[in-house]
Amino acid sequence: MNGAGEFELELERELHRILDPISAAPIPPRRAPISGGFTKRLLGGAGAALGLKLATGVAVAAFAAAAAGVATEVAVTGSLNPTNWGQSVTKAVQTCKDNLRASGTRGIGPCVSAIANQHGEQVSDSHKSSDARGNGKDKGKSDANSHDKGKTTGNGNSHKTPGSGGGGGHP
Amino acid sequence: MRSESSDEERVDTAPEYRPGSEADFERLYRNSYRRILGTLITMLRDRSAAEDCTQDAFERAFKAWKTWRPDAPAEAWLHRIAINVAINGQRKERLQEVGALLKRVGRPTAPADPAVLAERSDLLVALRKLPPKQAAAIVLRHFHGYSNREIAISLEVPERTVASRLAAARARLQDLMEGTRAGQKNFG
């Protein structure tokens, strides 16, 4: 029991030897808590990157919708004038660019990519529909015939948009 | 530490703190910072880690300050938060030590920090080998002079188990220190 008492005394002496000097040290100012809480943390760091991506996504989606509108207009009116197309694309890209700029993103890569995809799909659809319409009677003939027909009846743009071969027949 | 300050200065016997009051919390900080740091130094790798954890503990305590109930001694309540922060800090330390060891492989060792050398002691080495709550119990009783009730609040254990925890901690500490001394004699 005496040994235990001695050990406790030794323990206390040693603790004071080590820790007493801390009493002389100055107390640093208290660290200010991070204000803003959950929302700020969410919007900062990775949250900001996520937010930017979301904003970019929304802008590109808006642009895609605009591009779809252009394509629809072409399909409905049958106007395939490259000048009109160029103006529409420029307008759509500008809109997308403005949206992206507002969200803090630079460059028009996503916009161009989106309209190119949209245009590609439109062209592909037109090809398909042209084949279906143009070859309605000549279904038994080869595909080459349909191209020939397009060339003979087209308005000069048929090589770009085969659907134009039957342009007069479209609404 | 506590031995140098009178009982009147002790924060846990002064019931004048109001939960949620920033001015009162600042006073609590100034009154108890050194004691909390002293406890954490015995639990963590070095003084800078203990200082960092002490600040973390006060930051957490400030967030919870509105929920503090004056029936629990404020400093014991702070110790409870600080000990939990230190236990989490120890886990991080272990991970950092593995990373640092991997980085050090093949490189010459850096010269020891004089502050670290000053705090080198067999007792500290042994305390840091104890389970964190046992080390804290030793410091709370034998350095801060806490009562069983205050230790119970700090360690989140029932008051009736404090005595047995302390006895176990002392026995383990004695074994560790005797082992260290025997090792030193054999080397000598």
Tab-separated table of C-alpha atoms in Angstrom:
chain	number	residue	atom	x	y	z
A	1	MET	CA	0.000	0.000	0.000
A	2	ASN	CA	2.928	2.209	0.850
A	3	GLY	CA	4.393	1.516	-2.557
A	4	ALA	CA	1.168	2.637	-4.189
A	5	GLY	CA	1.205	5.839	-2.118
A	6	GLU	CA	4.782	6.516	-3.156
A	7	PHE	CA	3.921	5.924	-6.749
A	8	GLU	CA	1.053	8.417	-6.536
A	9	LEU	CA	3.354	11.039	-5.026
A	10	GLU	CA	5.917	10.431	-7.715
A	11	LEU	CA	3.160	10.661	-10.309
A	12	GLU	CA	1.982	14.015	-9.034
A	13	ARG	CA	5.508	15.420	-8.831
A	14	GLU	CA	6.288	14.332	-12.374
A	15	LEU	CA	2.994	15.675	-13.727
A	16	HIS	CA	3.700	19.051	-12.144
A	17	ARG	CA	7.241	19.056	-13.486
A	18	ILE	CA	5.954	18.481	-17.023
A	19	LEU	CA	2.758	20.500	-16.990
A	20	ASP	CA	3.410	23.432	-14.660
A	21	PRO	CA	5.442	25.334	-17.280
A	22	ILE	CA	2.265	25.497	-19.367
A	23	SER	CA	0.795	27.798	-16.702
A	24	ALA	CA	3.393	30.390	-17.597
A	25	ALA	CA	2.652	30.257	-21.304
A	26	PRO	CA	0.359	32.959	-22.718
A	27	ILE	CA	-3.173	31.952	-23.634
A	28	PRO	CA	-3.683	32.290	-27.387
A	29	PRO	CA	-6.800	34.002	-28.698
A	30	ARG	CA	-9.739	31.675	-29.155
A	31	ARG	CA	-10.099	30.371	-32.680
A	32	ALA	CA	-13.133	31.932	-34.321
A	33	PRO	CA	-15.725	29.355	-35.310
A	34	ILE	CA	-16.367	28.966	-39.028
A	35	SER	CA	-19.570	30.840	-39.752
A	36	GLY	CA	-22.100	30.059	-42.442
A	37	GLY	CA	-22.732	26.475	-41.482
A	38	PHE	CA	-23.969	23.841	-43.837
A	39	THR	CA	-25.040	26.062	-46.739
A	40	LYS	CA	-21.699	27.834	-46.942
A	41	ARG	CA	-19.808	24.586	-46.799
A	42	LEU	CA	-22.031	23.170	-49.508
A	43	LEU	CA	-21.517	26.184	-51.770
A	44	GLY	CA	-17.773	26.346	-51.157
A	45	GLY	CA	-15.109	23.922	-52.388
A	46	ALA	CA	-16.495	20.861	-54.118
A	47	GLY	CA	-19.980	22.292	-53.792
A	48	ALA	CA	-18.984	25.237	-55.970
A	49	ALA	CA	-17.656	22.923	-58.652
A	50	LEU	CA	-20.849	20.908	-58.522
A	51	GLY	CA	-22.912	24.091	-58.744
A	52	LEU	CA	-20.917	25.252	-61.755
A	53	LYS	CA	-21.445	21.927	-63.466
A	54	LEU	CA	-25.162	22.092	-62.772
A	55	ALA	CA	-25.328	25.643	-64.128
A	56	THR	CA	-23.402	24.573	-67.217
A	57	GLY	CA	-25.750	21.639	-67.662
A	58	VAL	CA	-28.790	23.897	-67.427
A	59	ALA	CA	-27.296	26.343	-69.939
A	60	VAL	CA	-26.458	23.562	-72.381
A	61	ALA	CA	-29.921	22.060	-71.944
A	62	ALA	CA	-31.462	25.453	-72.672
A	63	PHE	CA	-29.294	25.720	-75.734
A	64	ALA	CA	-30.226	22.226	-76.873
A	65	ALA	CA	-33.877	23.196	-76.558
A	66	ALA	CA	-33.189	26.281	-78.681
A	67	ALA	CA	-31.329	24.179	-81.220
A	68	ALA	CA	-34.226	21.748	-81.317
A	69	GLY	CA	-36.478	24.712	-82.021
A	70	VAL	CA	-34.299	25.709	-84.967
A	71	ALA	CA	-34.304	22.193	-86.313
A	72	THR	CA	-38.062	21.966	-85.925
A	73	GLU	CA	-38.497	25.216	-87.759
A	74	VAL	CA	-36.375	23.897	-90.620
A	75	ALA	CA	-38.355	20.706	-90.722
A	76	VAL	CA	-41.659	22.547	-90.662
A	77	THR	CA	-40.835	25.325	-93.135
A	78	GLY	CA	-38.509	23.298	-95.264
A	79	SER	CA	-36.230	26.316	-95.403
A	80	LEU	CA	-32.735	25.043	-95.696
A	81	ASN	CA	-31.095	28.226	-96.704
A	82	PRO	CA	-27.548	28.051	-95.204
A	83	THR	CA	-27.718	31.748	-94.447
A	84	ASN	CA	-30.824	31.260	-92.344
A	85	TRP	CA	-29.236	28.234	-90.762
A	86	GLY	CA	-26.091	30.153	-89.976
A	87	GLN	CA	-28.073	32.995	-88.422
A	88	SER	CA	-30.108	30.573	-86.328
A	89	VAL	CA	-27.011	28.728	-85.157
A	90	THR	CA	-25.231	31.988	-84.338
A	91	LYS	CA	-28.252	33.131	-82.384
A	92	ALA	CA	-28.544	29.835	-80.514
A	93	VAL	CA	-24.821	29.738	-79.710
A	94	GLN	CA	-24.940	33.334	-78.478
A	95	THR	CA	-27.856	32.503	-76.181
A	96	CYS	CA	-26.031	29.484	-74.826
A	97	LYS	CA	-22.829	31.508	-74.400
A	98	ASP	CA	-24.693	34.173	-72.444
A	99	ASN	CA	-26.172	31.529	-70.177
A	100	LEU	CA	-22.778	29.952	-69.594
A	101	ARG	CA	-21.134	33.319	-68.964
A	102	ALA	CA	-23.779	34.086	-66.369
A	103	SER	CA	-22.891	30.819	-64.639
A	104	GLY	CA	-19.159	31.664	-64.717
A	105	THR	CA	-18.061	29.253	-67.446
A	106	ARG	CA	-15.926	30.314	-70.387
A	107	GLY	CA	-15.835	28.999	-73.904
A	108	ILE	CA	-18.515	27.824	-76.293
A	109	GLY	CA	-17.397	24.202	-76.526
A	110	PRO	CA	-20.502	22.750	-74.867
A	111	CYS	CA	-22.783	24.982	-76.980
A	112	VAL	CA	-21.158	24.063	-80.286
A	113	SER	CA	-21.094	20.418	-79.269
A	114	ALA	CA	-24.769	20.474	-78.411
A	115	ILE	CA	-25.877	22.145	-81.653
A	116	ALA	CA	-23.601	19.919	-83.703
A	117	ASN	CA	-25.177	16.852	-82.123
A	118	GLN	CA	-28.628	18.288	-82.637
A	119	HIS	CA	-27.872	19.104	-86.240
A	120	GLY	CA	-26.353	15.679	-86.824
A	121	GLU	CA	-29.450	13.975	-85.477
A	122	GLN	CA	-31.652	16.208	-87.572
A	123	VAL	CA	-29.686	15.373	-90.697
A	124	SER	CA	-29.783	11.687	-89.876
A	125	ASP	CA	-33.566	11.815	-89.315
A	126	SER	CA	-34.015	13.681	-92.555
A	127	HIS	CA	-31.997	11.018	-94.360
A	128	LYS	CA	-34.202	8.334	-92.962
A	129	SER	CA	-37.449	10.125	-93.693
A	130	SER	CA	-36.234	11.022	-97.156
A	131	ASP	CA	-35.463	7.418	-97.905
A	132	ALA	CA	-38.850	6.376	-96.664
A	133	ARG	CA	-40.712	9.021	-98.618
A	134	GLY	CA	-38.589	9.146	-101.727
A	135	ASN	CA	-38.557	5.413	-102.175
A	136	GLY	CA	-42.135	4.761	-101.392
A	137	LYS	CA	-42.793	3.641	-104.930
A	138	ASP	CA	-39.303	2.466	-105.736
A	139	LYS	CA	-38.785	0.392	-102.624
A	140	GLY	CA	-37.697	-2.520	-104.680
A	141	LYS	CA	-34.909	-0.504	-106.241
A	142	SER	CA	-31.479	0.034	-104.803
A	143	ASP	CA	-30.538	2.921	-102.482
A	144	ALA	CA	-28.494	4.381	-105.286
A	145	ASN	CA	-31.742	5.118	-107.068
A	146	SER	CA	-32.982	7.211	-104.266
A	147	HIS	CA	-29.853	9.360	-104.401
A	148	ASP	CA	-30.276	9.737	-108.127
A	149	LYS	CA	-33.833	10.816	-107.617
A	150	GLY	CA	-32.710	13.340	-105.079
A	151	LYS	CA	-30.242	14.802	-107.479
A	152	THR	CA	-32.651	15.062	-110.326
A	153	THR	CA	-35.445	16.655	-108.397
A	154	GLY	CA	-33.499	18.633	-105.816
A	155	ASN	CA	-32.747	22.298	-105.677
A	156	GLY	CA	-29.001	22.063	-105.443
A	157	ASN	CA	-28.802	21.422	-101.736
A	158	SER	CA	-29.808	17.834	-102.005
A	159	HIS	CA	-26.303	16.539	-101.370
A	160	LYS	CA	-26.391	18.122	-97.952
A	161	THR	CA	-29.945	17.394	-97.027
A	162	PRO	CA	-31.297	14.478	-98.977
A	163	GLY	CA	-34.763	15.221	-97.688
A	164	SER	CA	-34.837	18.223	-99.972
A	165	GLY	CA	-35.257	15.913	-102.935
A	166	GLY	CA	-38.895	15.717	-102.115
A	167	GLY	CA	-38.959	19.284	-100.898
A	168	GLY	CA	-42.020	20.154	-102.860
A	169	GLY	CA	-43.860	17.260	-101.303
A	170	HIS	CA	-43.125	18.269	-97.758
A	171	PRO	CA	-45.565	20.431	-95.922
B	1	MET	CA	-2.156	24.664	-13.020
B	2	ARG	CA	-4.854	24.000	-10.518
B	3	SER	CA	-2.381	23.891	-7.675
B	4	GLU	CA	-1.362	27.428	-8.558
B	5	SER	CA	-4.870	28.813	-8.673
B	6	SER	CA	-7.148	29.207	-5.711
B	7	ASP	CA	-10.439	27.338	-5.421
B	8	GLU	CA	-12.292	30.614	-5.924
B	9	GLU	CA	-10.860	30.801	-9.436
B	10	ARG	CA	-12.122	27.358	-10.356
B	11	VAL	CA	-14.632	27.575	-13.111
B	12	ASP	CA	-16.613	24.504	-12.082
B	13	THR	CA	-17.463	25.823	-8.640
B	14	ALA	CA	-18.413	29.235	-10.001
B	15	PRO	CA	-21.994	28.977	-11.203
B	16	GLU	CA	-21.996	32.396	-12.798
B	17	TYR	CA	-21.786	31.144	-16.371
B	18	ARG	CA	-24.868	31.579	-18.477
B	19	PRO	CA	-25.392	29.074	-21.284
B	20	GLY	CA	-25.241	30.786	-24.661
B	21	SER	CA	-23.498	33.925	-23.390
B	22	GLU	CA	-20.476	34.631	-25.579
B	23	ALA	CA	-18.839	36.816	-22.924
B	24	ASP	CA	-19.174	34.029	-20.367
B	25	PHE	CA	-17.763	31.514	-22.789
B	26	GLU	CA	-14.767	33.754	-23.387
B	27	ARG	CA	-14.221	33.869	-19.631
B	28	LEU	CA	-14.524	30.098	-19.423
B	29	TYR	CA	-11.962	29.841	-22.207
B	30	ARG	CA	-9.468	32.012	-20.377
B	31	ASN	CA	-10.029	30.185	-17.082
B	32	SER	CA	-9.765	26.658	-18.383
B	33	TYR	CA	-7.600	26.770	-21.533
B	34	ARG	CA	-4.391	25.751	-19.754
B	35	ARG	CA	-5.985	22.913	-17.830
B	36	ILE	CA	-7.560	21.479	-20.960
B	37	LEU	CA	-4.242	21.821	-22.802
B	38	GLY	CA	-2.440	20.127	-19.911
B	39	THR	CA	-4.763	17.132	-20.105
B	40	LEU	CA	-4.477	16.820	-23.865
B	41	ILE	CA	-0.670	17.057	-23.846
B	42	THR	CA	-0.597	13.792	-21.914
B	43	MET	CA	-2.870	12.128	-24.443
B	44	LEU	CA	-1.496	13.332	-27.759
B	45	ARG	CA	1.799	13.081	-29.620
B	46	ASP	CA	3.108	16.566	-28.898
B	47	ARG	CA	2.256	20.025	-27.721
B	48	SER	CA	1.274	21.413	-31.124
B	49	ALA	CA	-1.200	18.573	-31.652
B	50	ALA	CA	-2.578	19.211	-28.159
B	51	GLU	CA	-2.929	22.943	-28.853
B	52	ASP	CA	-4.737	22.223	-32.079
B	53	CYS	CA	-7.113	19.789	-30.373
B	54	THR	CA	-7.706	22.250	-27.536
B	55	GLN	CA	-8.833	24.888	-30.019
B	56	ASP	CA	-11.018	22.324	-31.790
B	57	ALA	CA	-12.553	21.381	-28.457
B	58	PHE	CA	-13.382	25.007	-27.606
B	59	GLU	CA	-14.830	25.496	-31.065
B	60	ARG	CA	-17.145	22.529	-30.562
B	61	ALA	CA	-17.964	23.585	-27.040
B	62	PHE	CA	-18.900	27.053	-28.253
B	63	LYS	CA	-21.321	25.553	-30.756
B	64	ALA	CA	-22.904	23.534	-27.950
B	65	TRP	CA	-22.654	26.301	-25.352
B	66	LYS	CA	-26.388	27.021	-25.463
B	67	THR	CA	-27.090	23.423	-24.485
B	68	TRP	CA	-24.731	23.365	-21.494
B	69	ARG	CA	-26.651	22.862	-18.248
B	70	PRO	CA	-25.253	24.645	-15.203
B	71	ASP	CA	-25.846	21.572	-13.019
B	72	ALA	CA	-22.750	20.034	-14.663
B	73	PRO	CA	-19.443	21.760	-13.851
B	74	ALA	CA	-18.486	23.754	-16.946
B	75	GLU	CA	-14.860	22.673	-16.981
B	76	ALA	CA	-15.732	18.996	-16.593
B	77	TRP	CA	-18.181	19.425	-19.473
B	78	LEU	CA	-15.382	21.013	-21.512
B	79	HIS	CA	-13.071	18.161	-20.608
B	80	ARG	CA	-15.596	15.673	-21.890
B	81	ILE	CA	-15.646	17.434	-25.275
B	82	ALA	CA	-11.860	17.815	-25.302
B	83	ILE	CA	-11.235	14.136	-24.493
B	84	ASN	CA	-13.530	13.069	-27.326
B	85	VAL	CA	-11.767	15.461	-29.710
B	86	ALA	CA	-8.414	14.053	-28.569
B	87	ILE	CA	-9.537	10.470	-29.137
B	88	ASN	CA	-10.530	11.405	-32.694
B	89	GLY	CA	-7.255	13.329	-33.014
B	90	GLN	CA	-5.309	10.238	-31.979
B	91	ARG	CA	-6.935	8.245	-34.768
B	92	LYS	CA	-5.919	10.906	-37.282
B	93	GLU	CA	-2.417	10.976	-35.804
B	94	ARG	CA	-2.007	7.258	-36.332
B	95	LEU	CA	-2.955	7.650	-39.983
B	96	GLN	CA	-0.604	10.615	-40.365
B	97	GLU	CA	2.223	8.687	-38.707
B	98	VAL	CA	1.892	5.906	-41.261
B	99	GLY	CA	1.965	8.501	-44.067
B	100	ALA	CA	4.949	10.302	-42.549
B	101	LEU	CA	6.806	7.020	-42.067
B	102	LEU	CA	6.294	6.123	-45.711
B	103	LYS	CA	7.555	9.552	-46.758
B	104	ARG	CA	10.603	9.323	-44.491
B	105	VAL	CA	11.787	5.972	-45.817
B	106	GLY	CA	15.252	6.441	-47.266
B	107	ARG	CA	15.633	10.021	-46.057
B	108	PRO	CA	17.807	11.263	-43.177
B	109	THR	CA	15.860	11.996	-39.996
B	110	ALA	CA	15.201	15.641	-39.157
B	111	PRO	CA	16.766	17.075	-35.970
B	112	ALA	CA	14.458	16.864	-32.942
B	113	ASP	CA	12.379	19.912	-32.019
B	114	PRO	CA	13.747	21.446	-28.765
B	115	ALA	CA	10.191	21.883	-27.459
B	116	VAL	CA	9.566	18.184	-27.980
B	117	LEU	CA	12.820	17.306	-26.221
B	118	ALA	CA	11.824	19.450	-23.210
B	119	GLU	CA	8.582	17.521	-22.816
B	120	ARG	CA	10.192	14.129	-23.190
B	121	SER	CA	9.545	12.075	-20.083
B	122	ASP	CA	9.059	8.438	-19.188
B	123	LEU	CA	5.757	9.345	-17.596
B	124	LEU	CA	4.472	11.048	-20.726
B	125	VAL	CA	5.576	8.120	-22.862
B	126	ALA	CA	3.763	5.737	-20.525
B	127	LEU	CA	0.650	7.920	-20.337
B	128	ARG	CA	0.428	8.004	-24.110
B	129	LYS	CA	0.474	4.201	-24.148
B	130	LEU	CA	-2.589	4.034	-21.903
B	131	PRO	CA	-6.127	4.011	-23.290
B	132	PRO	CA	-6.957	7.720	-23.736
B	133	LYS	CA	-9.636	7.846	-21.057
B	134	GLN	CA	-7.347	6.162	-18.517
B	135	ALA	CA	-4.614	8.710	-19.206
B	136	ALA	CA	-7.125	11.513	-18.845
B	137	ALA	CA	-8.376	10.068	-15.547
B	138	ILE	CA	-4.841	10.089	-14.135
B	139	VAL	CA	-4.282	13.716	-15.091
B	140	LEU	CA	-7.715	14.827	-13.896
B	141	ARG	CA	-7.163	13.286	-10.467
B	142	HIS	CA	-3.428	13.665	-9.872
B	143	PHE	CA	-2.819	16.976	-11.558
B	144	HIS	CA	-6.113	18.880	-11.667
B	145	GLY	CA	-7.380	17.351	-8.393
B	146	TYR	CA	-10.825	16.604	-9.784
B	147	SER	CA	-13.429	14.880	-7.619
B	148	ASN	CA	-14.965	11.553	-8.640
B	149	ARG	CA	-18.077	13.391	-9.829
B	150	GLU	CA	-16.072	15.724	-12.057
B	151	ILE	CA	-14.073	12.823	-13.457
B	152	ALA	CA	-17.288	10.910	-14.099
B	153	ILE	CA	-18.694	13.850	-16.098
B	154	SER	CA	-15.447	14.276	-18.015
B	155	LEU	CA	-15.128	10.605	-18.926
B	156	GLU	CA	-18.851	9.971	-19.448
B	157	VAL	CA	-18.858	7.101	-16.957
B	158	PRO	CA	-20.990	6.487	-13.854
B	159	GLU	CA	-19.503	8.030	-10.728
B	160	ARG	CA	-19.306	4.667	-8.969
B	161	THR	CA	-16.925	3.294	-11.611
B	162	VAL	CA	-14.419	6.136	-11.384
B	163	ALA	CA	-12.455	4.666	-8.458
B	164	SER	CA	-11.990	1.307	-10.181
B	165	ARG	CA	-11.015	3.004	-13.449
B	166	LEU	CA	-8.424	5.090	-11.650
B	167	ALA	CA	-7.008	2.067	-9.835
B	168	ALA	CA	-6.695	0.175	-13.124
B	169	ALA	CA	-5.059	3.179	-14.824
B	170	ARG	CA	-2.518	3.602	-12.020
B	171	ALA	CA	-1.632	-0.091	-12.002
B	172	ARG	CA	-1.109	-0.124	-15.765
B	173	LEU	CA	0.934	3.059	-15.624
B	174	GLN	CA	3.137	1.665	-12.854
B	175	ASP	CA	3.769	-1.485	-14.888
B	176	LEU	CA	4.671	0.532	-17.965
B	177	MET	CA	7.060	2.794	-16.083
B	178	GLU	CA	8.762	-0.091	-14.268
B	179	GLY	CA	9.141	-1.846	-17.601
B	180	THR	CA	10.756	1.265	-19.070
B	181	ARG	CA	13.153	1.579	-16.136
B	182	ALA	CA	14.094	-2.096	-16.309
B	183	GLY	CA	14.772	-1.679	-20.029
B	184	GLN	CA	16.969	1.351	-19.376
B	185	LYS	CA	18.950	-0.542	-16.719
B	186	ASN	CA	19.522	-3.449	-19.090
B	187	PHE	CA	20.780	-1.079	-21.752
B	188	GLY	CA	22.918	0.806	-19.263
